[in-house]
Amino acid sequence: MAAMLQSIGVASASVTFSNHTNKLTSSSVHSLPVIRSEARTISGAINGSRKTGKVITKAVAAQAESPASAASKPGHELLLFEALREGLEEEMDRDPRVCVFGEDVGHYGGSYKVTKGLAEKYGDLRVLDTPIAENSFTGMAVGAAMTGLRPIVEGMNMGFLLLAFNQISDNCGMLHYTSGGQFTIPTVIRGPGGVGRQLGAEHSQRLESYFQSIPGIQMVACSTPYNAKGLMKAAIRSENPVVLFEHVLLYNLKERIPDEEYVLSLEEAEMVRPGEHVTILTYSRMRYHVMQAAKTLVNKGYDPEVIDIRSLKPFDLYTIGNSIKKTHRVLIVEECMRTGGIGASLTAAINENFHDYLDAQIVCLSSQDVPTPYAGTLEEWTVVQPPQIVAAVEQLCK
Amino acid sequence: MAQLTHRTSSLLKPLSFALSSTRHLSSTTPITVETSLPFTGHNIEPPSRSVETTPQELIKFFRDMALMRRMEIASDSLYKAKLIRGFCHLYDGQEAVAVGMESAITRKDCIITAYRDHCLFLGRGGTLVEAFAELMGRKEGCSKGKGGSMHFYKKEGGFYGGHGIVGAQVPLGCGLAFAQKYSKDENVTFAMYGDGAANQGQLFEALNMAALWDLPAILVCENNHYGMGTAEWRAAKSPAYYKRGDYVPGLKVDGMDAFAVKQACKFAKEHALKNGPIILEMDTYRYHGHSMSDPGSTYRTRDEISGVRQERDPVERIRKLVLAHDLATEKELKDTEKEIRKEVDDAIAKAKESPLPDPSELFTNIYVKGYGVESYGADRKELRAVLP
């Protein structure tokens, strides 16, 4: 490839340059070489150039930028639900077997706009508006997956998927095992859950705790536009059934994400803020409460390490373990109920595996074991708030 | 006539058998058979009672049904000998449904059923050894011993199981039909359930969706009149299951007559490919109780059972047809049954010798190996996920 670039050389007209640029971009996205030919920095051409026309002028204008930083800085800004949609659309473009089932996902565009515009683009059969029959359309998705399709089931609210519990647990999770490996069920079950703004008890459910024992499924929770898109793509590409937990209040988060394609690992945790004094494990919306508390803690002189565990089943004990070995104190902040929640399982897992490294008992802050009340103040008190997190860290680090 | 002596002992082709005994018919001469009862239609014109068949097919029906019958009876003994544990739901008496359906469709069409699946598995191309090994929990079973009696599957044969929870397989069946419509491959799905499952809500939900999107789904209710221990009139306000579809047409079929089943399934396949779902109600009967733990006589009289066996037994019906059309003698049919008995005994012996699964098999096939996902960050420089 270097030879080709050298041959472009000094005297080539911009026309030939653009032809070669096309070839460059298609191959260089995968190989990321550091190429500097005299006087022309091709590096600009490498980053996110789906719009090759513009790239040429930018490439000439951009000075000696290393490909790494050039790859991460420009990007595009979008909201979390748009990131989910982008990931979904890219996967539907890439594989014709990917389809979506859900209530109001087609013509209406999705009740949280995650599937907006997709029905017009892919047709009614690929983005299927189902009647209100969670049990059977989840079952239909599993049946379709048995033949090789890759359906994505959207629960308008995660809580409604309790009606489909049998299908998710027995058919989705267990068919690969009970058929002796004959069938794989590459479904993605996704939807918003969590405590919103006074939505009432039945619309504020957190199903992570109910699904976590089901053998055969993987569970992930997204929290930023970047990981939402990456996890959505990973979940669709995975051969296993994946439940992707989104949060009602996080759909309008804005972030700049890269232009080029990326897929995240379903079993990896994310290091949000490295630190020394205490490991705070969290996921989904509580990440933001923790980061808010972290600001206060830093002012008070503490150095918390915040990890967004992302993968709820299986836990990324590798990242978590390394952190515990460093800090020796753990605080778990979650939105699940106290009884039988993700925090409870995580506490058990950490105690079993890293007991020797702990200097203090694991503290787990979770939501109260109550149905979520409607009244605003009461609802605020069911979930963990930043002052409680600060107090817990202070207590832990005493 | 030289063909007559050609006989492969391993397979015992009915073809050779028929040729050796046919008096005046070749194996492909069409024979017309009348079904025992007329069909009853709901919102649809029922098909005719005359069914085309051939001597070859007649003999094959006899053989297949006798094999299924023998397998179920052998499973009964194995269960009592504690070699099969847990739940064992036997299909004897209902063989005509399996055999008739199989003759009307191809292996590309899908069949999904509940837990009374041993004979359907056989019809879809499963072998006796795979079935018995699975029942006894051995490694050579069709699901590697990890499924059991209620979880027989055969992907290559288009058999999707094998499900323990009553009624849950019907939405799955509609999903199979959806996938067939999606890939436009002109095949249909037969989603089978019983009279007990007919009262499940998810059935109506799935039927609504199948009718809404014109999915090539055929819902087959195997009405053996008893939902476990409860008679149908005690569980259903309207036991006319073929009418339950309301806007979806239905057909009531004598499920003890393999040719009626064949005709109905052929008719249903054509209908489903053009117009969407249809319900077939197979009026059938099971001789055994609901499962091996159920004697089967506390909620019905022995007279009723023996009455059905005398008047409507599916294997007897075919035997009479074979004899009436002079395709074989009594002795030849008895010899076939003896061969089948030996075949089943051999399969059981082979399955008994098959090893139990390795303890490490406890953890295989929970997830697809490697979790199926490669991952890297946006800078695409490092492969970050290396989890065991």
Short mmCIF file of N, CA and C in Angstrom, two decimals, chain A residues 233-309:
data_model
loop_
_atom_site.label_atom_id
_atom_site.label_comp_id
_atom_site.label_asym_id
_atom_site.label_seq_id
_atom_site.Cartn_x
_atom_site.Cartn_y
_atom_site.Cartn_z
N LYS A 233 -25.38 -3.39 18.65
CA LYS A 233 -24.80 -4.12 17.53
C LYS A 233 -24.26 -5.47 17.99
N ALA A 234 -23.61 -5.48 19.14
CA ALA A 234 -23.07 -6.74 19.63
C ALA A 234 -24.18 -7.73 19.93
N ALA A 235 -25.25 -7.23 20.52
CA ALA A 235 -26.36 -8.11 20.87
C ALA A 235 -26.98 -8.72 19.62
N ILE A 236 -27.10 -7.91 18.56
CA ILE A 236 -27.69 -8.44 17.33
C ILE A 236 -26.77 -9.48 16.70
N ARG A 237 -25.47 -9.23 16.78
CA ARG A 237 -24.56 -10.18 16.13
C ARG A 237 -24.35 -11.45 16.95
N SER A 238 -24.69 -11.40 18.22
CA SER A 238 -24.44 -12.57 19.06
C SER A 238 -25.38 -13.71 18.70
N GLU A 239 -24.88 -14.93 18.81
CA GLU A 239 -25.72 -16.09 18.53
C GLU A 239 -26.59 -16.46 19.72
N ASN A 240 -26.36 -15.82 20.85
CA ASN A 240 -27.12 -16.15 22.05
C ASN A 240 -28.24 -15.17 22.27
N PRO A 241 -29.29 -15.56 23.01
CA PRO A 241 -30.32 -14.58 23.30
C PRO A 241 -29.79 -13.54 24.28
N VAL A 242 -29.98 -12.27 23.96
CA VAL A 242 -29.45 -11.19 24.78
C VAL A 242 -30.61 -10.30 25.19
N VAL A 243 -30.64 -9.93 26.48
CA VAL A 243 -31.64 -8.97 26.92
C VAL A 243 -30.92 -7.65 27.13
N LEU A 244 -31.35 -6.63 26.41
CA LEU A 244 -30.68 -5.33 26.49
C LEU A 244 -31.57 -4.39 27.28
N PHE A 245 -31.09 -3.98 28.46
CA PHE A 245 -31.90 -3.12 29.33
C PHE A 245 -31.56 -1.66 29.05
N GLU A 246 -32.58 -0.93 28.64
CA GLU A 246 -32.40 0.51 28.49
C GLU A 246 -33.14 1.19 29.64
N HIS A 247 -32.97 2.50 29.78
CA HIS A 247 -33.64 3.18 30.87
C HIS A 247 -34.49 4.32 30.32
N VAL A 248 -35.71 4.45 30.82
CA VAL A 248 -36.63 5.48 30.32
C VAL A 248 -36.07 6.88 30.38
N LEU A 249 -35.27 7.17 31.45
CA LEU A 249 -34.83 8.55 31.61
C LEU A 249 -33.54 8.85 30.86
N LEU A 250 -32.93 7.86 30.25
CA LEU A 250 -31.64 8.10 29.61
C LEU A 250 -31.74 8.30 28.11
N TYR A 251 -32.95 8.22 27.56
CA TYR A 251 -33.07 8.27 26.11
C TYR A 251 -32.62 9.59 25.49
N ASN A 252 -32.64 10.66 26.27
CA ASN A 252 -32.30 11.95 25.67
C ASN A 252 -30.91 12.43 26.01
N LEU A 253 -30.04 11.52 26.43
CA LEU A 253 -28.66 11.89 26.70
C LEU A 253 -27.95 12.16 25.40
N LYS A 254 -27.13 13.20 25.39
CA LYS A 254 -26.44 13.54 24.14
C LYS A 254 -24.95 13.25 24.30
N GLU A 255 -24.37 12.71 23.25
CA GLU A 255 -22.93 12.45 23.29
C GLU A 255 -22.40 12.43 21.87
N ARG A 256 -21.10 12.64 21.75
CA ARG A 256 -20.47 12.58 20.45
C ARG A 256 -19.93 11.16 20.27
N ILE A 257 -20.36 10.49 19.24
CA ILE A 257 -19.86 9.11 19.03
C ILE A 257 -19.11 9.05 17.71
N PRO A 258 -18.20 8.06 17.58
CA PRO A 258 -17.39 8.01 16.36
C PRO A 258 -18.23 7.71 15.13
N ASP A 259 -17.68 8.13 14.00
CA ASP A 259 -18.36 7.85 12.74
C ASP A 259 -18.17 6.42 12.30
N GLU A 260 -16.98 5.89 12.57
CA GLU A 260 -16.75 4.56 12.01
C GLU A 260 -17.42 3.50 12.86
N GLU A 261 -17.50 2.34 12.26
CA GLU A 261 -18.26 1.26 12.88
C GLU A 261 -17.54 0.72 14.09
N TYR A 262 -18.26 0.40 15.14
CA TYR A 262 -17.63 -0.26 16.27
C TYR A 262 -18.65 -1.15 16.95
N VAL A 263 -18.12 -2.19 17.54
CA VAL A 263 -18.96 -3.14 18.25
C VAL A 263 -18.34 -3.34 19.63
N LEU A 264 -19.14 -3.32 20.65
CA LEU A 264 -18.56 -3.49 21.98
C LEU A 264 -18.74 -4.92 22.46
N SER A 265 -17.99 -5.28 23.48
CA SER A 265 -18.11 -6.63 23.99
C SER A 265 -19.28 -6.72 24.94
N LEU A 266 -20.02 -7.83 24.84
CA LEU A 266 -21.17 -7.99 25.70
C LEU A 266 -20.79 -8.35 27.13
N GLU A 267 -19.55 -8.80 27.33
CA GLU A 267 -19.22 -9.27 28.67
C GLU A 267 -18.24 -8.36 29.39
N GLU A 268 -18.04 -7.17 28.84
CA GLU A 268 -17.02 -6.31 29.41
C GLU A 268 -17.61 -5.18 30.21
N ALA A 269 -16.95 -4.80 31.31
CA ALA A 269 -17.39 -3.64 32.09
C ALA A 269 -16.64 -2.41 31.60
N GLU A 270 -17.17 -1.24 31.91
CA GLU A 270 -16.57 0.00 31.43
C GLU A 270 -15.97 0.77 32.59
N MET A 271 -14.74 1.21 32.46
CA MET A 271 -14.09 2.01 33.50
C MET A 271 -14.50 3.45 33.27
N VAL A 272 -15.32 3.99 34.15
CA VAL A 272 -15.80 5.35 33.94
C VAL A 272 -14.80 6.36 34.51
N ARG A 273 -14.29 6.06 35.72
CA ARG A 273 -13.38 6.99 36.36
C ARG A 273 -12.39 6.18 37.18
N PRO A 274 -11.15 6.12 36.78
CA PRO A 274 -10.18 5.36 37.58
C PRO A 274 -9.92 6.06 38.90
N GLY A 275 -9.64 5.27 39.94
CA GLY A 275 -9.40 5.87 41.25
C GLY A 275 -8.61 4.94 42.13
N GLU A 276 -8.50 5.32 43.41
CA GLU A 276 -7.64 4.56 44.30
C GLU A 276 -8.32 4.08 45.57
N HIS A 277 -9.33 4.83 46.02
CA HIS A 277 -9.81 4.57 47.38
C HIS A 277 -10.91 3.53 47.47
N VAL A 278 -11.82 3.59 46.55
CA VAL A 278 -12.98 2.68 46.66
C VAL A 278 -13.48 2.37 45.26
N THR A 279 -13.95 1.12 45.10
CA THR A 279 -14.53 0.72 43.80
C THR A 279 -16.03 0.88 43.90
N ILE A 280 -16.59 1.69 43.01
CA ILE A 280 -18.05 1.81 42.99
C ILE A 280 -18.54 1.11 41.73
N LEU A 281 -19.37 0.07 41.93
CA LEU A 281 -19.89 -0.69 40.79
C LEU A 281 -21.33 -0.25 40.57
N THR A 282 -21.64 0.06 39.34
CA THR A 282 -22.98 0.53 39.06
C THR A 282 -23.36 0.21 37.63
N TYR A 283 -24.61 0.50 37.25
CA TYR A 283 -25.01 0.32 35.85
C TYR A 283 -26.22 1.20 35.58
N SER A 284 -26.46 1.43 34.31
CA SER A 284 -27.62 2.17 33.83
C SER A 284 -27.71 3.56 34.49
N ARG A 285 -28.89 3.96 34.92
CA ARG A 285 -29.05 5.34 35.35
C ARG A 285 -28.26 5.68 36.60
N MET A 286 -28.05 4.70 37.44
CA MET A 286 -27.33 4.98 38.68
C MET A 286 -25.91 5.45 38.43
N ARG A 287 -25.39 5.17 37.25
CA ARG A 287 -24.05 5.65 36.88
C ARG A 287 -24.00 7.16 37.03
N TYR A 288 -25.08 7.82 36.63
CA TYR A 288 -25.08 9.28 36.67
C TYR A 288 -25.20 9.80 38.09
N HIS A 289 -25.98 9.08 38.91
CA HIS A 289 -26.04 9.47 40.32
C HIS A 289 -24.68 9.29 40.96
N VAL A 290 -23.99 8.22 40.58
CA VAL A 290 -22.66 7.96 41.15
C VAL A 290 -21.68 9.03 40.71
N MET A 291 -21.75 9.43 39.45
CA MET A 291 -20.79 10.44 38.97
C MET A 291 -21.06 11.78 39.65
N GLN A 292 -22.34 12.04 39.91
CA GLN A 292 -22.67 13.27 40.62
C GLN A 292 -22.09 13.22 42.04
N ALA A 293 -22.27 12.07 42.67
CA ALA A 293 -21.71 11.90 44.01
C ALA A 293 -20.18 11.96 43.96
N ALA A 294 -19.62 11.47 42.87
CA ALA A 294 -18.15 11.46 42.75
C ALA A 294 -17.59 12.86 42.78
N LYS A 295 -18.33 13.79 42.18
CA LYS A 295 -17.87 15.20 42.20
C LYS A 295 -17.74 15.67 43.63
N THR A 296 -18.79 15.42 44.41
CA THR A 296 -18.76 15.81 45.82
C THR A 296 -17.62 15.10 46.55
N LEU A 297 -17.45 13.83 46.24
CA LEU A 297 -16.42 13.05 46.94
C LEU A 297 -15.03 13.57 46.63
N VAL A 298 -14.82 13.94 45.39
CA VAL A 298 -13.49 14.44 45.00
C VAL A 298 -13.21 15.73 45.77
N ASN A 299 -14.26 16.57 45.88
CA ASN A 299 -14.07 17.80 46.65
C ASN A 299 -13.73 17.51 48.10
N LYS A 300 -14.27 16.40 48.58
CA LYS A 300 -13.98 16.05 49.98
C LYS A 300 -12.67 15.29 50.13
N GLY A 301 -12.03 15.01 49.02
CA GLY A 301 -10.71 14.41 49.12
C GLY A 301 -10.66 12.91 48.85
N TYR A 302 -11.76 12.33 48.43
CA TYR A 302 -11.73 10.90 48.15
C TYR A 302 -11.45 10.68 46.67
N ASP A 303 -10.99 9.49 46.32
CA ASP A 303 -10.70 9.18 44.93
C ASP A 303 -11.43 7.89 44.53
N PRO A 304 -12.71 7.99 44.19
CA PRO A 304 -13.44 6.75 43.88
C PRO A 304 -13.15 6.25 42.48
N GLU A 305 -13.13 4.93 42.36
CA GLU A 305 -13.01 4.32 41.03
C GLU A 305 -14.41 3.87 40.64
N VAL A 306 -14.91 4.40 39.56
CA VAL A 306 -16.28 4.08 39.15
C VAL A 306 -16.25 3.15 37.95
N ILE A 307 -16.93 2.03 38.09
CA ILE A 307 -17.01 1.06 36.99
C ILE A 307 -18.47 0.85 36.65
N ASP A 308 -18.79 1.02 35.38
CA ASP A 308 -20.15 0.70 34.90
C ASP A 308 -20.10 -0.76 34.46
N ILE A 309 -20.76 -1.63 35.22
CA ILE A 309 -20.55 -3.05 34.94
C ILE A 309 -21.13 -3.51 33.61
#
